[in-house]
Short mmCIF file of N, CA and C in Angstrom, two decimals:
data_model
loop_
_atom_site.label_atom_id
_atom_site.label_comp_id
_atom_site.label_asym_id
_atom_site.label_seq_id
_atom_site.Cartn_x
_atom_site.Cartn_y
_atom_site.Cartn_z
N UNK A 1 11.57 -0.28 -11.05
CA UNK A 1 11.62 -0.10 -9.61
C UNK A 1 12.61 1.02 -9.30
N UNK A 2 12.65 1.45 -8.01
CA UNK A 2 13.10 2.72 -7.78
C UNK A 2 13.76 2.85 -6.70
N UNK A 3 14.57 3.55 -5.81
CA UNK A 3 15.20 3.39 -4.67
C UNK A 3 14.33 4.55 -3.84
N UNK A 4 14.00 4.53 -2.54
CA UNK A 4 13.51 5.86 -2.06
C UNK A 4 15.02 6.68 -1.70
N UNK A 5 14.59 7.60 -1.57
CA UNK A 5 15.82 8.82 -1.33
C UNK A 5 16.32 9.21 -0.12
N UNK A 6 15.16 8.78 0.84
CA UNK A 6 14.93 8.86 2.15
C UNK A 6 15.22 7.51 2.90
N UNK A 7 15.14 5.77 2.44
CA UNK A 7 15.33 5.56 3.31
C UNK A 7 16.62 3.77 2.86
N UNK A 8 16.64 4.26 1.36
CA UNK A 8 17.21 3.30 0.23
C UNK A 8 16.43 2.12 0.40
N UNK A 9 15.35 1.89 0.78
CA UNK A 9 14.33 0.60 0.44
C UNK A 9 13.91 0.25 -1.17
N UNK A 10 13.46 -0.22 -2.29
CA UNK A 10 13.09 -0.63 -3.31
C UNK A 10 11.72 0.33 -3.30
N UNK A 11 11.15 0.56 -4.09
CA UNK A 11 9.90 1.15 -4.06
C UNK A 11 9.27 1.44 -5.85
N UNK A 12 7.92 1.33 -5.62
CA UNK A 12 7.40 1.41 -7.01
C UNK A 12 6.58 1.85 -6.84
N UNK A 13 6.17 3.02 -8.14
CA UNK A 13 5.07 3.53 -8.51
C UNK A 13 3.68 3.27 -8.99
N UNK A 14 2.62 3.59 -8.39
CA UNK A 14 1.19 3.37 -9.42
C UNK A 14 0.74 5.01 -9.17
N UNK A 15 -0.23 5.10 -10.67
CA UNK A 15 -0.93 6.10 -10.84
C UNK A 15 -2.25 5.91 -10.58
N UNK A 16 -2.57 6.93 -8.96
CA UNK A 16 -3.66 6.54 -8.53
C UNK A 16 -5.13 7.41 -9.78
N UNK A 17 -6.45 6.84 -9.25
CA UNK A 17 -7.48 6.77 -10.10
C UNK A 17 -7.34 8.39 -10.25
N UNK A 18 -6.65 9.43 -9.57
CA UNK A 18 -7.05 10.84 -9.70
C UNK A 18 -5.47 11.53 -10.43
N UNK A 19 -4.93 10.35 -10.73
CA UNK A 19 -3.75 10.55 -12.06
C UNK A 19 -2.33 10.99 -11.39
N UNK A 20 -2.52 11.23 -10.37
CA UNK A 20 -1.01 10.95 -9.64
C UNK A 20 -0.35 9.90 -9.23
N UNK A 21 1.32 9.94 -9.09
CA UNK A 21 1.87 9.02 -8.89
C UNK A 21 2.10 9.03 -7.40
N UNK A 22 2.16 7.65 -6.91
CA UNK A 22 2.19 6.96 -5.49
C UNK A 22 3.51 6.54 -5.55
N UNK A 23 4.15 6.72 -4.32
CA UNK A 23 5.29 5.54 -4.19
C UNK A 23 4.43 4.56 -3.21
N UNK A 24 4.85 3.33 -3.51
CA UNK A 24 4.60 2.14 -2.69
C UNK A 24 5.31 1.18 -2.47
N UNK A 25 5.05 0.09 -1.76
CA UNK A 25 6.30 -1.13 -1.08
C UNK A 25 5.77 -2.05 -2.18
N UNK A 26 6.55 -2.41 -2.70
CA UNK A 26 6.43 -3.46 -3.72
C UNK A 26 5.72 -4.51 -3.18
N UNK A 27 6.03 -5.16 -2.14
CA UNK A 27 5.28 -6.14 -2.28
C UNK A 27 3.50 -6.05 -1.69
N UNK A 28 2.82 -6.64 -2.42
CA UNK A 28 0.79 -6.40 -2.02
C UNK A 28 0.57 -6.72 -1.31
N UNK A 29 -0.26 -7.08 -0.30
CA UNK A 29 -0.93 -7.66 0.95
C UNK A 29 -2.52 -7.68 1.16
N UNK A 30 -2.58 -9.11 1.45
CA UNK A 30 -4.34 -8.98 1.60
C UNK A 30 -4.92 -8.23 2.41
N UNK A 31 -5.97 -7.22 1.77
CA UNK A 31 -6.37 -6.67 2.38
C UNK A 31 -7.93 -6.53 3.13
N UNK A 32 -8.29 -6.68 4.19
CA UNK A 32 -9.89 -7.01 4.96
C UNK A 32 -10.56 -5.48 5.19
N UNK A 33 -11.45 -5.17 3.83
CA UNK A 33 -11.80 -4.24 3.52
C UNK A 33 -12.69 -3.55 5.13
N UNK A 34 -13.31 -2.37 4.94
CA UNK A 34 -14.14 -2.25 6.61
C UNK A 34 -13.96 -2.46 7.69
N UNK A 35 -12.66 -2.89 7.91
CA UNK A 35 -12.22 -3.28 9.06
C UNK A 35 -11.12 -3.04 9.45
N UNK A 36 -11.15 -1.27 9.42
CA UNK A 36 -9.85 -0.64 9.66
C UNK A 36 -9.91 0.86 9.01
N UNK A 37 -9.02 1.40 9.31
CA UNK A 37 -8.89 2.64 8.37
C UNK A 37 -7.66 2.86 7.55
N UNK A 38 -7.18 2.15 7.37
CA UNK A 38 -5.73 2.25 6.73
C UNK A 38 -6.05 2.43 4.94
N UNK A 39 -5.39 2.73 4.22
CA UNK A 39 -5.45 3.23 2.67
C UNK A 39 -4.53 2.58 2.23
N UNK A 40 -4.91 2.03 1.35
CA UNK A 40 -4.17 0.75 0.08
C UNK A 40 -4.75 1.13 -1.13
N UNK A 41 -3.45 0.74 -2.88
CA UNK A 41 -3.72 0.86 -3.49
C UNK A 41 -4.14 0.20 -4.15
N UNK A 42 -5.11 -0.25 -5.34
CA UNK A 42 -4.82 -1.57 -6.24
C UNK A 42 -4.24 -1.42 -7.31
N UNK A 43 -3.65 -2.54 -8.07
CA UNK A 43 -3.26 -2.13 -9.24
C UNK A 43 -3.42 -1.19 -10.30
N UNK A 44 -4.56 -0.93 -9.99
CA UNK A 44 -5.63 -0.12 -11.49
C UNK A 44 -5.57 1.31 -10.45
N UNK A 45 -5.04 1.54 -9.19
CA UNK A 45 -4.84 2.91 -8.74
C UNK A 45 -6.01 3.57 -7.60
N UNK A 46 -7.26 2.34 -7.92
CA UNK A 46 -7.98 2.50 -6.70
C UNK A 46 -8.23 2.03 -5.30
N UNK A 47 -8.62 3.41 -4.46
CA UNK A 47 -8.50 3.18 -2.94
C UNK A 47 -8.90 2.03 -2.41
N UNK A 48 -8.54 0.80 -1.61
CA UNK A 48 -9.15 0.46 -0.52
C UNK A 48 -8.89 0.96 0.87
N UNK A 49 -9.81 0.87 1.45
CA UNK A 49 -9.64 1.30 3.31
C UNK A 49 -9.82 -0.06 3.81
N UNK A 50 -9.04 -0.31 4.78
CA UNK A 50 -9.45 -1.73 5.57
C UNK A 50 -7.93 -1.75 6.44
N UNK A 51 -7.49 -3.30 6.74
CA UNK A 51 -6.48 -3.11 7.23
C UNK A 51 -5.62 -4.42 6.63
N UNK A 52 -4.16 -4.73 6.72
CA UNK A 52 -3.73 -6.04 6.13
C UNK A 52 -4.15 -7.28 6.83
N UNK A 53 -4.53 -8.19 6.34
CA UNK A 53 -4.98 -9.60 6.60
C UNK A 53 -3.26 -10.22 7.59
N UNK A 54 -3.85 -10.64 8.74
CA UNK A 54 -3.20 -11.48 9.56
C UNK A 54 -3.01 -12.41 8.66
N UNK A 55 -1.99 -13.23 8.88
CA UNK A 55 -1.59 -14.67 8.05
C UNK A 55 -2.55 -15.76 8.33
N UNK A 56 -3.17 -15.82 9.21
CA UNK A 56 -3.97 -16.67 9.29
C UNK A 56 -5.59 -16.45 8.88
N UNK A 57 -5.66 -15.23 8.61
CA UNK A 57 -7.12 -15.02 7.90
C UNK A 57 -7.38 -15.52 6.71
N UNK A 58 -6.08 -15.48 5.79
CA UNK A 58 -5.93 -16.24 4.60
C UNK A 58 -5.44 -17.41 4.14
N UNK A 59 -5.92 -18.53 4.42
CA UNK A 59 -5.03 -19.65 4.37
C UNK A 59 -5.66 -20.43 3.15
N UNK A 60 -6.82 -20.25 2.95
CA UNK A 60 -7.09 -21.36 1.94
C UNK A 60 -7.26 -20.48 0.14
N UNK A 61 -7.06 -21.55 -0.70
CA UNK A 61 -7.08 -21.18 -1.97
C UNK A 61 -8.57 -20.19 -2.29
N UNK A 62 -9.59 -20.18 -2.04
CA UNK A 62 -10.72 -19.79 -1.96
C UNK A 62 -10.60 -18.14 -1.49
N UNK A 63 -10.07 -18.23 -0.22
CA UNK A 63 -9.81 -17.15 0.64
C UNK A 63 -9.01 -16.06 -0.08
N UNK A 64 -8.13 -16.70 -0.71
CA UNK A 64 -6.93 -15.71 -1.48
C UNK A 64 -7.42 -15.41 -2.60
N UNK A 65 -8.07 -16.04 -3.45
CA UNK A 65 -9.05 -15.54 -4.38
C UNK A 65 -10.21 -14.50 -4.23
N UNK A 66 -10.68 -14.28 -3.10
CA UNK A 66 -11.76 -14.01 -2.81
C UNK A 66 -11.54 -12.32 -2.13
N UNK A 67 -9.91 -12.20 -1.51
CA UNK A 67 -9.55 -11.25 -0.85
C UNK A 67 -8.72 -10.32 -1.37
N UNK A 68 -9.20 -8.79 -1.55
CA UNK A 68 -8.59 -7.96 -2.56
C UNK A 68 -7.27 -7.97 -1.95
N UNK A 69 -5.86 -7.87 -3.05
CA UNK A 69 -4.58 -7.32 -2.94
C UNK A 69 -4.68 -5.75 -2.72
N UNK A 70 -3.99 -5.18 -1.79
CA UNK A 70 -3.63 -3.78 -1.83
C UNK A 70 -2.30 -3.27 -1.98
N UNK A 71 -1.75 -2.13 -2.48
CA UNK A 71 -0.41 -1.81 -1.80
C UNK A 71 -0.15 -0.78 -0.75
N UNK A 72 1.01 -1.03 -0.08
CA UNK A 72 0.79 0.01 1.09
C UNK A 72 1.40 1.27 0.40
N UNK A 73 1.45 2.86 0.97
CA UNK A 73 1.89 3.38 0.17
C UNK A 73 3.07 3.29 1.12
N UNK A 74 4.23 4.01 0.84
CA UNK A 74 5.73 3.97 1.37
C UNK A 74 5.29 4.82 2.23
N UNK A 75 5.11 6.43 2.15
CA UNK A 75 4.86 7.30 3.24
C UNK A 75 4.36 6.57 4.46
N UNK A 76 4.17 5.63 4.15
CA UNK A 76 3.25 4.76 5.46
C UNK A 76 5.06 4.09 6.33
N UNK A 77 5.14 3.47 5.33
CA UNK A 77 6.66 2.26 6.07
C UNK A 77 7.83 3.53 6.43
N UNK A 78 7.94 4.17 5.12
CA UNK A 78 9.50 4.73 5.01
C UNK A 78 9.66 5.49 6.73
N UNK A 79 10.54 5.08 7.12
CA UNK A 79 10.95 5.60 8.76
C UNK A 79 11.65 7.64 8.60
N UNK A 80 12.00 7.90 7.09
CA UNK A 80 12.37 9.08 6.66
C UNK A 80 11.11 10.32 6.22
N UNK A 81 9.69 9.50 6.28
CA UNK A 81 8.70 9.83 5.09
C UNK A 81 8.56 11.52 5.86
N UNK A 82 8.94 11.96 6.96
CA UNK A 82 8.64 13.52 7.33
C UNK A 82 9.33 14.17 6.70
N UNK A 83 10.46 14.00 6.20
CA UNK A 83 11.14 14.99 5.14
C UNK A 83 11.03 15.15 4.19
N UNK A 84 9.92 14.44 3.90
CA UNK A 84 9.95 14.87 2.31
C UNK A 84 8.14 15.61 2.24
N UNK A 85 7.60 15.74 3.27
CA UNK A 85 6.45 16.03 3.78
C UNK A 85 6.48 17.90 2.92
N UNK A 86 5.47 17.92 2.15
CA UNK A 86 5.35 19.29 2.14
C UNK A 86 4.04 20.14 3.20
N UNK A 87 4.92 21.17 3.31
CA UNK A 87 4.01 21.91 4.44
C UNK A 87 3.11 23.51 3.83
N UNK A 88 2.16 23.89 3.84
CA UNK A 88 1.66 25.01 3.04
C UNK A 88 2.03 25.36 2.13
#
């Protein structure tokens, strides 16, 4: 695990499916694919689009099985993520 530079939160890396590294928020969140536009990673580095599952969309054992984990990437949370933004 890693510290960001920008905002000292915890943060960890995956190498997405096109071989670069992501920072992301450690912890996963269910994610309700089609129903949203937001970008999450999975473990193995590939995209979902959807948006995070309300707490109550997931309540039963079935449900949580059934509903992909994503990670968010940090550029998303980190409140610093414009400075480190490259521009042309």
């Amino acid at each position: 695990m890693s510290v960001c530079k920008g905002c000292g939160r915890q943060i960890d890396w995956i190498r997405t499916a096109a071989g670069k590294l992501m920072p992301i928020d450690p912890e996963p969140v269910f994610v309700i694919e089609g129903d949203g536009r937001d970008l999450f990673y999975t473990e193995e580095g590939e995209q979902l689009r959807g948006r995070p599952a309300r707490l109550d969309e997931v309540t039963t054992q079935e449900a949580k099985l059934e509903t992909p984990l994503g990670f968010v990437t940090h550029w998303k949370t980190c409140p610093n993520a414009a400075d480190f933004r490259r521009w042309g």
